[in-house]
Tab-separated table of C-alpha atoms in Angstrom:
chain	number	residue	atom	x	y	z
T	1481	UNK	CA	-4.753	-18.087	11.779
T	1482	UNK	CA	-7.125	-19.186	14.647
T	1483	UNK	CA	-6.283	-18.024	18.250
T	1484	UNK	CA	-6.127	-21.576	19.253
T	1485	UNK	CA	-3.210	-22.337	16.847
T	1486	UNK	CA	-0.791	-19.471	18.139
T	1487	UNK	CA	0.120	-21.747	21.201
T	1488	UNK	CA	2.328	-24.265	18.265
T	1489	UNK	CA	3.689	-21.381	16.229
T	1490	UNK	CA	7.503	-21.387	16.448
T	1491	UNK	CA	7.692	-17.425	16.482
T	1492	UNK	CA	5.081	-14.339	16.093
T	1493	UNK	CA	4.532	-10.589	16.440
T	1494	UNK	CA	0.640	-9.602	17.786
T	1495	UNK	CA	-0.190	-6.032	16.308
T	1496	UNK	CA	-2.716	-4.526	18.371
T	1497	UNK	CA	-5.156	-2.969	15.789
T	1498	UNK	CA	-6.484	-1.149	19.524
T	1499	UNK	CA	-3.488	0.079	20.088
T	1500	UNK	CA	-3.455	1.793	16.263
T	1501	UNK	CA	-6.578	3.193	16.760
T	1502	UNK	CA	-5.474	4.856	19.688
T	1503	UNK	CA	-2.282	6.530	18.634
T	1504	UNK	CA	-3.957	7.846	15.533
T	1505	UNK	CA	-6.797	9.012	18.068
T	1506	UNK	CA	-4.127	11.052	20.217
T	1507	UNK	CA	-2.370	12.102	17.269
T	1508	UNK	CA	-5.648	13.819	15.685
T	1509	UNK	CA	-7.188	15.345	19.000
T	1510	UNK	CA	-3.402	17.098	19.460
T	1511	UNK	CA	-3.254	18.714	15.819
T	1512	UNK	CA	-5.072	22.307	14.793
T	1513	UNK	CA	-8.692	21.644	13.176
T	1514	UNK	CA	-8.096	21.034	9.358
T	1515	UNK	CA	-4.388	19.591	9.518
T	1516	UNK	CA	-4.550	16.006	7.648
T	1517	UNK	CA	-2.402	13.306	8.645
T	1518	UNK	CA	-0.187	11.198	6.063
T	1519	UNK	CA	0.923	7.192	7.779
T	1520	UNK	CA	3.572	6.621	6.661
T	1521	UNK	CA	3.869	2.871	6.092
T	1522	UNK	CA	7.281	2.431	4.619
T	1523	UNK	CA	9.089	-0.686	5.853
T	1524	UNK	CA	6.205	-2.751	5.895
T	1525	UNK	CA	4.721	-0.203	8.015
T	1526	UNK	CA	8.579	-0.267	10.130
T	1527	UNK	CA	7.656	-3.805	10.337
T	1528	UNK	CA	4.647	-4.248	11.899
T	1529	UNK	CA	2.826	-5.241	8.601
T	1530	UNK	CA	1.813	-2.486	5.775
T	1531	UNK	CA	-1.404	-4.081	4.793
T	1532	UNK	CA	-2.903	-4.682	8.126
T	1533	UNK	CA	-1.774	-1.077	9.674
T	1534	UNK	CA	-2.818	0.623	6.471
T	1535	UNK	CA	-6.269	-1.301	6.398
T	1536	UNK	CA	-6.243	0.021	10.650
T	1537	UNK	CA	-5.410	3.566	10.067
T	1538	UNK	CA	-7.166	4.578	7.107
T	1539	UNK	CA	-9.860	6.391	8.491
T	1540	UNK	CA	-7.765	8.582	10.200
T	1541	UNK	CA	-5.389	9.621	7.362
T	1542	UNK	CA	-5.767	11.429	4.014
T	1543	UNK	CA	-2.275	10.063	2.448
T	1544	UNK	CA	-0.309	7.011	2.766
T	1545	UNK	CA	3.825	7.398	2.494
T	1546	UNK	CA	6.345	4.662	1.835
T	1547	UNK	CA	9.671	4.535	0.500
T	1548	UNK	CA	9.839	3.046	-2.696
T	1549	UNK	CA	7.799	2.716	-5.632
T	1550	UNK	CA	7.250	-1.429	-4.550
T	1551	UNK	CA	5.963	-0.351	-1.352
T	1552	UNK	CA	3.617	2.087	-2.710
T	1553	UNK	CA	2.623	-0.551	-5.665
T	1554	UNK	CA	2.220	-3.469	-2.973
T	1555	UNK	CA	-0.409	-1.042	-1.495
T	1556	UNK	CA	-2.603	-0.588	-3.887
T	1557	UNK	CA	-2.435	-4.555	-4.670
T	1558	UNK	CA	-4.015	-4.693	-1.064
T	1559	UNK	CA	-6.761	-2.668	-2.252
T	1560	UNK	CA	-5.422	0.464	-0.459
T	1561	UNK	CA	-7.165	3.268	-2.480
T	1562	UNK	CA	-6.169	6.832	-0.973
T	1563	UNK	CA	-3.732	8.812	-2.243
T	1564	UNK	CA	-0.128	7.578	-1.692
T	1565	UNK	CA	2.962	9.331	-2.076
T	1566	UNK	CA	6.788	7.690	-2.754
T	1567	UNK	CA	9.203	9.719	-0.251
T	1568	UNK	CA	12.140	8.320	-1.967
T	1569	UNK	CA	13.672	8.862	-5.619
T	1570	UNK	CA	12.448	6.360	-8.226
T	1571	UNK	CA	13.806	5.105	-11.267
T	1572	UNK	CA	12.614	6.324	-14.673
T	1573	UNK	CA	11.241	2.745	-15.832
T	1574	UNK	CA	8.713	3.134	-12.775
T	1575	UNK	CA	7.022	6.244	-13.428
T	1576	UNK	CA	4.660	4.367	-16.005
T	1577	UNK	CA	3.445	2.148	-13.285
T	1578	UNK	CA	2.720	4.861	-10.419
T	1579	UNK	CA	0.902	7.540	-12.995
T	1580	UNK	CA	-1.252	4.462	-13.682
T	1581	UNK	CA	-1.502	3.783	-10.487
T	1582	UNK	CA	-2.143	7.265	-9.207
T	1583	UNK	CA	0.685	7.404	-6.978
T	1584	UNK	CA	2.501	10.768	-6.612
T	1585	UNK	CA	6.347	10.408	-6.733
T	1586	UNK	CA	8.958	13.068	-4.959
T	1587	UNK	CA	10.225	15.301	-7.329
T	1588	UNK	CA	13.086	17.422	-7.555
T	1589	UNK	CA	14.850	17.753	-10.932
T	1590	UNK	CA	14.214	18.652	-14.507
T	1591	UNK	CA	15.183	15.005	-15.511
T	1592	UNK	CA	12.550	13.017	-12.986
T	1593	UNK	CA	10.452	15.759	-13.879
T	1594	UNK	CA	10.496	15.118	-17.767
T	1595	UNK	CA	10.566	11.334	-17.286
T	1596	UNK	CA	7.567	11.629	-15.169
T	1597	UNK	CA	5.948	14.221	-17.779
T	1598	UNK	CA	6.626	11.817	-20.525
T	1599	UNK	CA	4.845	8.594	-18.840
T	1600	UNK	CA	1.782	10.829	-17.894
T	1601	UNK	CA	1.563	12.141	-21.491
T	1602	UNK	CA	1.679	8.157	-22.827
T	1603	UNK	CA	-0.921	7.106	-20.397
T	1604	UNK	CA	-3.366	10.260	-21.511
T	1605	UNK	CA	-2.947	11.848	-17.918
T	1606	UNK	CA	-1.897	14.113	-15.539
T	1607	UNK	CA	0.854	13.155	-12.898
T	1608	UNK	CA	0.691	14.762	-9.610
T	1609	UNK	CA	3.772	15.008	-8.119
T	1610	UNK	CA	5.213	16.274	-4.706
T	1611	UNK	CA	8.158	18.939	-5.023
T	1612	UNK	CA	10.670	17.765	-2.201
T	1613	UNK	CA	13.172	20.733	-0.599
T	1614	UNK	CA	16.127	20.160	0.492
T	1615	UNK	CA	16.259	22.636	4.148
T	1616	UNK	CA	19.386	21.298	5.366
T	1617	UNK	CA	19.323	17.497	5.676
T	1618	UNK	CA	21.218	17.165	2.309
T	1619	UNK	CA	19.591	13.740	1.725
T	1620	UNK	CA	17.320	14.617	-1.489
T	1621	UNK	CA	15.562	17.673	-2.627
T	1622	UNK	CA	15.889	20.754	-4.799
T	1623	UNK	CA	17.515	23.720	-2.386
T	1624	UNK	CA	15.527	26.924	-1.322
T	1625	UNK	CA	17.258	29.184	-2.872
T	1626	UNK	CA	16.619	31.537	-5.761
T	1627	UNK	CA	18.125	28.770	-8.108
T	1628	UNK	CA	15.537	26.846	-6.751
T	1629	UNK	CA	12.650	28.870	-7.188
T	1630	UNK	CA	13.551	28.866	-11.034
T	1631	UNK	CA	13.971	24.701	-11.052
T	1632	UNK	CA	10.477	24.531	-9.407
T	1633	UNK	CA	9.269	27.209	-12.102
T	1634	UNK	CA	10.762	24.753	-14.859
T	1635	UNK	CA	9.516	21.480	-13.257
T	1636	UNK	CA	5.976	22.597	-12.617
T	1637	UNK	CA	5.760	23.826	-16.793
T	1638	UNK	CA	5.901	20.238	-17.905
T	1639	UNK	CA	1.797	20.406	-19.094
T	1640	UNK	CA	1.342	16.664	-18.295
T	1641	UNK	CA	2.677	17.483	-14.773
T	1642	UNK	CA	-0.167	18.595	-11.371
T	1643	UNK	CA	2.007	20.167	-8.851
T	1644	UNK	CA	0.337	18.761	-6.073
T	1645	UNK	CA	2.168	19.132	-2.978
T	1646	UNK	CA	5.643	20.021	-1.687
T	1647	UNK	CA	7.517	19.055	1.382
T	1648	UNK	CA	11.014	18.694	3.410
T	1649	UNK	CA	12.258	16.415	6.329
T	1650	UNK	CA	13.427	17.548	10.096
T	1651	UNK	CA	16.100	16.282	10.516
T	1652	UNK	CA	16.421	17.298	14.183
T	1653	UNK	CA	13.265	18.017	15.979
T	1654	UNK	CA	13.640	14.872	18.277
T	1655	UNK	CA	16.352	16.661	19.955
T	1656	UNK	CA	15.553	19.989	23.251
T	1657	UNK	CA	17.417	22.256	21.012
T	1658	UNK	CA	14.626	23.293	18.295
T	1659	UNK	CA	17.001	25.682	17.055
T	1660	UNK	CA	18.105	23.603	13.618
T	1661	UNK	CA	14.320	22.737	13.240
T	1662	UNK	CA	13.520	26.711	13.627
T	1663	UNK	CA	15.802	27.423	10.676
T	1664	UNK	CA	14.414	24.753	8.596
T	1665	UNK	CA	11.228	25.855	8.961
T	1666	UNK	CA	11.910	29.222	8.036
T	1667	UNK	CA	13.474	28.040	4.875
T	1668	UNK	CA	10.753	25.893	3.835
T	1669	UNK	CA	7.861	29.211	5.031
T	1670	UNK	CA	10.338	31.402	2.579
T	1671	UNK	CA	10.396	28.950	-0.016
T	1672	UNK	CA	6.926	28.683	-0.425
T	1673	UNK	CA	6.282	32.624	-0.079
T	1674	UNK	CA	9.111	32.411	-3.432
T	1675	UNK	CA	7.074	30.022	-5.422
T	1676	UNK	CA	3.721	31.989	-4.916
T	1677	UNK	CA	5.390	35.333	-5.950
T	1678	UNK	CA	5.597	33.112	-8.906
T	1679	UNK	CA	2.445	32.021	-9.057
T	1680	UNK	CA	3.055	28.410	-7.665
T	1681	UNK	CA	1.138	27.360	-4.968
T	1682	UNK	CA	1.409	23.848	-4.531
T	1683	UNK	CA	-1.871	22.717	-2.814
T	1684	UNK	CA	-0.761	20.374	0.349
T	1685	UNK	CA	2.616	21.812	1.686
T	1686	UNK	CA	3.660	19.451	4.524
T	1687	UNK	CA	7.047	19.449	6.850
T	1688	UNK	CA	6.549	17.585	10.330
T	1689	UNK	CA	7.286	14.172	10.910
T	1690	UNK	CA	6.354	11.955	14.198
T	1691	UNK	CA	8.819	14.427	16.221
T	1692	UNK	CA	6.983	17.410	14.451
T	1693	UNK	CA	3.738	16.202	15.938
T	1694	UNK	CA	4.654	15.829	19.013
T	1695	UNK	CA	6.675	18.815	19.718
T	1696	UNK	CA	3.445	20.711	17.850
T	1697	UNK	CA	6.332	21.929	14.679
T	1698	UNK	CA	4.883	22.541	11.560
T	1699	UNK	CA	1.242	23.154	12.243
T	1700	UNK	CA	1.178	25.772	10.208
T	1701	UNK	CA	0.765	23.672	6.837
T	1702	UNK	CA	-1.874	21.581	5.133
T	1703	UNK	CA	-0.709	18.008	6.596
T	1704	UNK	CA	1.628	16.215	9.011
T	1705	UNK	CA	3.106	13.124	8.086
T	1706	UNK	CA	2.815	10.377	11.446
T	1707	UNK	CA	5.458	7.588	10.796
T	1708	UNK	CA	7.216	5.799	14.151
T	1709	UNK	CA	4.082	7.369	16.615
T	1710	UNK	CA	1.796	5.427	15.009
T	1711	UNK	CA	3.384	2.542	16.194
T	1712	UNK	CA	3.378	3.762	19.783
T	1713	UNK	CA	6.941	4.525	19.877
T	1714	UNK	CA	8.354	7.982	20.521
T	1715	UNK	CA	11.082	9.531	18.286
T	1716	UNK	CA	14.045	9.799	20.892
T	1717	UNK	CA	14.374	9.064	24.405
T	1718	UNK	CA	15.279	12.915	25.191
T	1719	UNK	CA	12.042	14.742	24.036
T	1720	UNK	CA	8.938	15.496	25.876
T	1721	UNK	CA	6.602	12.767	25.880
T	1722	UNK	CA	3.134	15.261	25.527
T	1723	UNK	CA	1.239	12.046	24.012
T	1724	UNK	CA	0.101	8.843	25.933
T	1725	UNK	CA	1.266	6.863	22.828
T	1726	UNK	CA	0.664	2.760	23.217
T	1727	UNK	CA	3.437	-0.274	21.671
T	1728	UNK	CA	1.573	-1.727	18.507
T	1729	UNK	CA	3.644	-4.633	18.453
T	1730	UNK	CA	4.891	-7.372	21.098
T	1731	UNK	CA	7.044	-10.504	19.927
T	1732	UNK	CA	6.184	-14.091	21.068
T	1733	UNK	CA	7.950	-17.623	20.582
T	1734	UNK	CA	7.636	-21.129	22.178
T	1735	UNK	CA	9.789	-22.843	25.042
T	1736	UNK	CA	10.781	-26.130	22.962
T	1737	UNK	CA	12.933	-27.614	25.491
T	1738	UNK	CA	14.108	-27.555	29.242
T	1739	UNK	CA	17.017	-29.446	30.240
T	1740	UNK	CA	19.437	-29.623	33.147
T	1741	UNK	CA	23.215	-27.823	32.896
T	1742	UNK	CA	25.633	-29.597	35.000
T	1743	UNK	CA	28.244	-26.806	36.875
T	1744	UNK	CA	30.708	-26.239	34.281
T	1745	UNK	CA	28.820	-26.649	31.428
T	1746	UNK	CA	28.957	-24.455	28.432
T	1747	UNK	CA	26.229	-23.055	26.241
T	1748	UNK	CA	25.848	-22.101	22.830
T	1749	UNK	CA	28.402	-21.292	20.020
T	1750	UNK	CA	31.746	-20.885	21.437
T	1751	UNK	CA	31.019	-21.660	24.913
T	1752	UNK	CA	31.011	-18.038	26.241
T	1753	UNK	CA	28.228	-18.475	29.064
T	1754	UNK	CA	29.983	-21.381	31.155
T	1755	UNK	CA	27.669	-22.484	34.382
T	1756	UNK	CA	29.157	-21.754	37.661
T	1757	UNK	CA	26.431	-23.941	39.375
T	1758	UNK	CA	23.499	-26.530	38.351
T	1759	UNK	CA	20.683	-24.648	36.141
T	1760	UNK	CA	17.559	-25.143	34.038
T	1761	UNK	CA	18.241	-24.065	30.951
T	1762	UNK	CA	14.842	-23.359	28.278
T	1763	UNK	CA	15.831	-23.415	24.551
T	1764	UNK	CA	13.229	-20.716	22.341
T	1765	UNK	CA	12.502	-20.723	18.992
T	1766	UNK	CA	13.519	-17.508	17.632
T	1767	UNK	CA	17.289	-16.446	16.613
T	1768	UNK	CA	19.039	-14.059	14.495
T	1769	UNK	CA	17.582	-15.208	11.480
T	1770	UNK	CA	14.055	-13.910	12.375
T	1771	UNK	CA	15.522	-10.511	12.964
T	1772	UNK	CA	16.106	-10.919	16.824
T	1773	UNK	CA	19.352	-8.699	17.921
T	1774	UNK	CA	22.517	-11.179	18.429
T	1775	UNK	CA	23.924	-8.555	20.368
T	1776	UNK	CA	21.868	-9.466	23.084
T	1777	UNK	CA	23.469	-12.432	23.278
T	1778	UNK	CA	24.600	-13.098	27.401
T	1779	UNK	CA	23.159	-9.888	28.249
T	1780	UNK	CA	19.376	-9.819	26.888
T	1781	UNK	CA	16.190	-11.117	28.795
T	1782	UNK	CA	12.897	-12.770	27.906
T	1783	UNK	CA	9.748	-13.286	29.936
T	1784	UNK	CA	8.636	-16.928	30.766
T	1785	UNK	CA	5.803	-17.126	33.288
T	1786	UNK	CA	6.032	-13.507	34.047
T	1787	UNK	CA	9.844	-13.690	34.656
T	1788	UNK	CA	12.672	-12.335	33.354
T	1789	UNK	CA	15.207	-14.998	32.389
T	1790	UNK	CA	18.611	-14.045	31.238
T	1791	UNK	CA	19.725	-15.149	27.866
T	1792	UNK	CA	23.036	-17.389	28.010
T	1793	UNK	CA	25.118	-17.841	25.333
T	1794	UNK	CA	25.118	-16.686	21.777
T	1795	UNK	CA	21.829	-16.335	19.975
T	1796	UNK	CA	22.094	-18.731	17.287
T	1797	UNK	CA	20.315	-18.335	14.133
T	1798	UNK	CA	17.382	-20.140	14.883
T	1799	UNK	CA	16.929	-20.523	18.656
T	1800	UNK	CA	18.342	-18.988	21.826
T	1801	UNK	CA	18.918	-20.462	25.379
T	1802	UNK	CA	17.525	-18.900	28.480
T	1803	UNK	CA	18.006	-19.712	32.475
T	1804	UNK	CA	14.896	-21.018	33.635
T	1805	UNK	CA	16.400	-22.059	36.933
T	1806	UNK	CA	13.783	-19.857	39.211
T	1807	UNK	CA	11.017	-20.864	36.619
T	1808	UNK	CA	9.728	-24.086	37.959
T	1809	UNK	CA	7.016	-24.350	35.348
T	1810	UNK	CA	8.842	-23.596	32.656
T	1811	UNK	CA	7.914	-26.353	30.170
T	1812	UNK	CA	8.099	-27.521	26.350
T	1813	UNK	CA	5.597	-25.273	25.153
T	1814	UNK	CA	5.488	-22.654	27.476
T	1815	UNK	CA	4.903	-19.295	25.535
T	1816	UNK	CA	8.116	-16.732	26.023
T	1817	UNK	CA	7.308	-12.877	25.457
T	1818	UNK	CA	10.725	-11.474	24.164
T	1819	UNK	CA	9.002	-7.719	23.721
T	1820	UNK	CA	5.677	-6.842	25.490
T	1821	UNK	CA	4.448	-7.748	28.957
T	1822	UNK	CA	3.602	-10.549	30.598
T	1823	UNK	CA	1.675	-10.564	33.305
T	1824	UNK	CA	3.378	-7.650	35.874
T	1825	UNK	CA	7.094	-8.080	33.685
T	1826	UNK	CA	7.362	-6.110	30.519
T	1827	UNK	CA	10.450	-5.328	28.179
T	1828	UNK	CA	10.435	-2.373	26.217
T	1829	UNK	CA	12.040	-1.667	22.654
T	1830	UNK	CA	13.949	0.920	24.575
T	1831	UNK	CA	15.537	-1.585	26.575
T	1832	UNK	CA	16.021	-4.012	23.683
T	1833	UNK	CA	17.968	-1.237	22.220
T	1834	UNK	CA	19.527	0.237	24.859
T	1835	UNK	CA	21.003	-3.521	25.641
T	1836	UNK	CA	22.041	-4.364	21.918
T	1837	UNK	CA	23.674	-1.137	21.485
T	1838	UNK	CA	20.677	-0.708	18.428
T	1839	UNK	CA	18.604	1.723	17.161
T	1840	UNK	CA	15.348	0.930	18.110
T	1841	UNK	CA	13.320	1.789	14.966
T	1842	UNK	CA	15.875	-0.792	13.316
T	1843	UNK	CA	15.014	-3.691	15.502
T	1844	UNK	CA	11.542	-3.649	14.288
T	1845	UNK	CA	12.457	-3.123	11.251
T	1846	UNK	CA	14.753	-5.889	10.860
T	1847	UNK	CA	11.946	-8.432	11.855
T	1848	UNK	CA	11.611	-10.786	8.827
T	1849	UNK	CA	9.234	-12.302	7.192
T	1850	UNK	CA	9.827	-15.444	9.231
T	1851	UNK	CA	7.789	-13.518	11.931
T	1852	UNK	CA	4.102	-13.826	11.135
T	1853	UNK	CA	2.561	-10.843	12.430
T	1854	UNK	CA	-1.002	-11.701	13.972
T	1855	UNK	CA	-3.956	-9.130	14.336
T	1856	UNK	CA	-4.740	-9.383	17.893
């Protein structure tokens, strides 16, 4: 879509391909020589648009993650070519589809491991697979333990089978206390010792996620997997910020009327903003259904002209109504910035969240597909 048009689209999210570049950029010059970097995309890239990041980041990153075997399939129908890995469990009917693919599914039973085994051996191929372990999230993944060491033994002896890689999940390492992130790690460095007094020595062991990089956890393996930094978010409010990380995304609508609000008139569903005085009151194009948080309804605040104007009323599915009052300008078809700056004014995910009671990952997440996003 041409710059020119933006100005009559109802709602929009820029994604600063800059802004990609540049988190990637501080990512790499923080990491140990020789440590790859896996994007993880999953989400449609946590909403921000899998295609267009993954197209961005490529040349900074070995591996691609996502979720689920659709998200990894939907990349290589974009033409995304490097190796990508499914964090998630699939289902057996997939596995024909990613070995022919090339896509290397988590592993960590004897049945995904024979179902995988079995597709590979139809196709004429080898699967490469990534051994997931279980160090104390208790989401998925085989545990370290000498039980363990014995399933890995029996998973990696299907012959169709190329154990590639093996990894686990922090599940704390946003937090000061690196205490639970110490222990996993110790698990995971005594697992792997295990398998190689076995003789299996998965080639790409990997363990840190965006928190791992930027609290430097994990550095001690072959790659370090980059999901909500990338973005130019940081994991959790509470850690160390070591990284100059920039906001990918920013979220834009349209002004589509200005009227006047008598004193005691109500707005919205259920009248709960009632005017205690005369006001100009904007209406903007966006709502719950494009993913915007109805729990900032009465509370949140959008930019108009570089101002912050309170939101009053509920957020309805489709629009929202703001107080324009100190806005003179304010117009039909003045643009509204609802995350990002304008001019000197900004609001931050953080804030978003922070007023909506939300997790902030989710709220970008939860932008639909009713939200073009726009390489800017």
């Amino acid at each position: 879509m041409e710059r020119q048009d933006r100005e009559q689209m109802r709602v929009y999210a820029k994604i600063s391909r800059a802004a990609l570049r540049h988190n990637m950029e501080a990512m790499r010059d923080s990491l140990p020589e020789g440590i790859r970097i896996a994007g993880v995309v999953k989400a449609d890239a946590y909403g921000h648009g899998a295609a267009l990041v993954a197209d961005t980041i490529a040349p900074y990153v070995s591996f691609f993650c996502v979720a689920t075997a659709e998200e990894a399939l939907g990349l290589r129908k974009h033409g995304i070519e490097k190796p990508v890995l499914v964090l998630g469990p699939v289902f057996d009917a997939d596995y024909e589809d990613l070995v022919r693919a090339e896509i290397r599914p988590s592993i960590f039973t004897e049945e995904q491991a024979e179902a995988l085994s079995k597709a590979a051996e139809k196709l004429g191929r080898k699967a490469a697979f990534h051994l997931a372990v279980d160090t104390g999230m208790h989401r998925i993944g085989l545990k370290p333990d000498a039980e363990g060491v014995r399933l890995a033994g029996r998973i990696a002896a299907f012959s169709n089978l190329d154990f590639e890689g093996m990894f686990t999940h922090f599940y704390r390492a946003d937090e000061w206390s690196q205490e639970t992130t110490e222990l996993q790690e110790q698990r995971f460095r005594d697992f792997r010792k295990a398998l190689r007094e076995r003789g299996l020595s998965p080639r790409i062991c990997h363990i840190a996620n965006s928190a791992g990089i930027l609290n430097l956890r994990g550095t001690e393996y072959d790659m370090m997997r980059a999901g909500i930094s990338i973005y130019g978010i940081y994991p959790a409010t509470e850690m160390a910020h070591p990284l100059a990380l920039e906001p990918v995304l920013s979220l834009h609508s349209t002004v589509t009327y200005v009227k006047e609000l008598p004193a005691g008139g109500a707005v919205s569903y259920g009248g709960t903003f009632v005017a205690e005085r005369p006001m100009r009151v904007a209406t903007v194009s966006i709502g719950y259904g494009d993913g915007y948080p109805r729990a900032l309804s009465n509370k949140g605040e959008v930019l108009i002209h570089g101002k912050r104007c309170r939101i009053l009323g509920r957020v309805c599915m489709d629009q929202l109504m703001a107080d324009v009052s100190a806005v003179p300008e304010a117009r039909t078809g003045s643009p509204v910035t609802l995350l990002g700056r304008d001019g000197e004014a900004c609001i931050t995910l953080e804030e978003l969240a922070e007023r909506s009671g939300r997790f902030h990952y989710e709220i970008l997440c939860c932008l639909n597909q009713r939200v073009p996003r726009i390489d800017s």
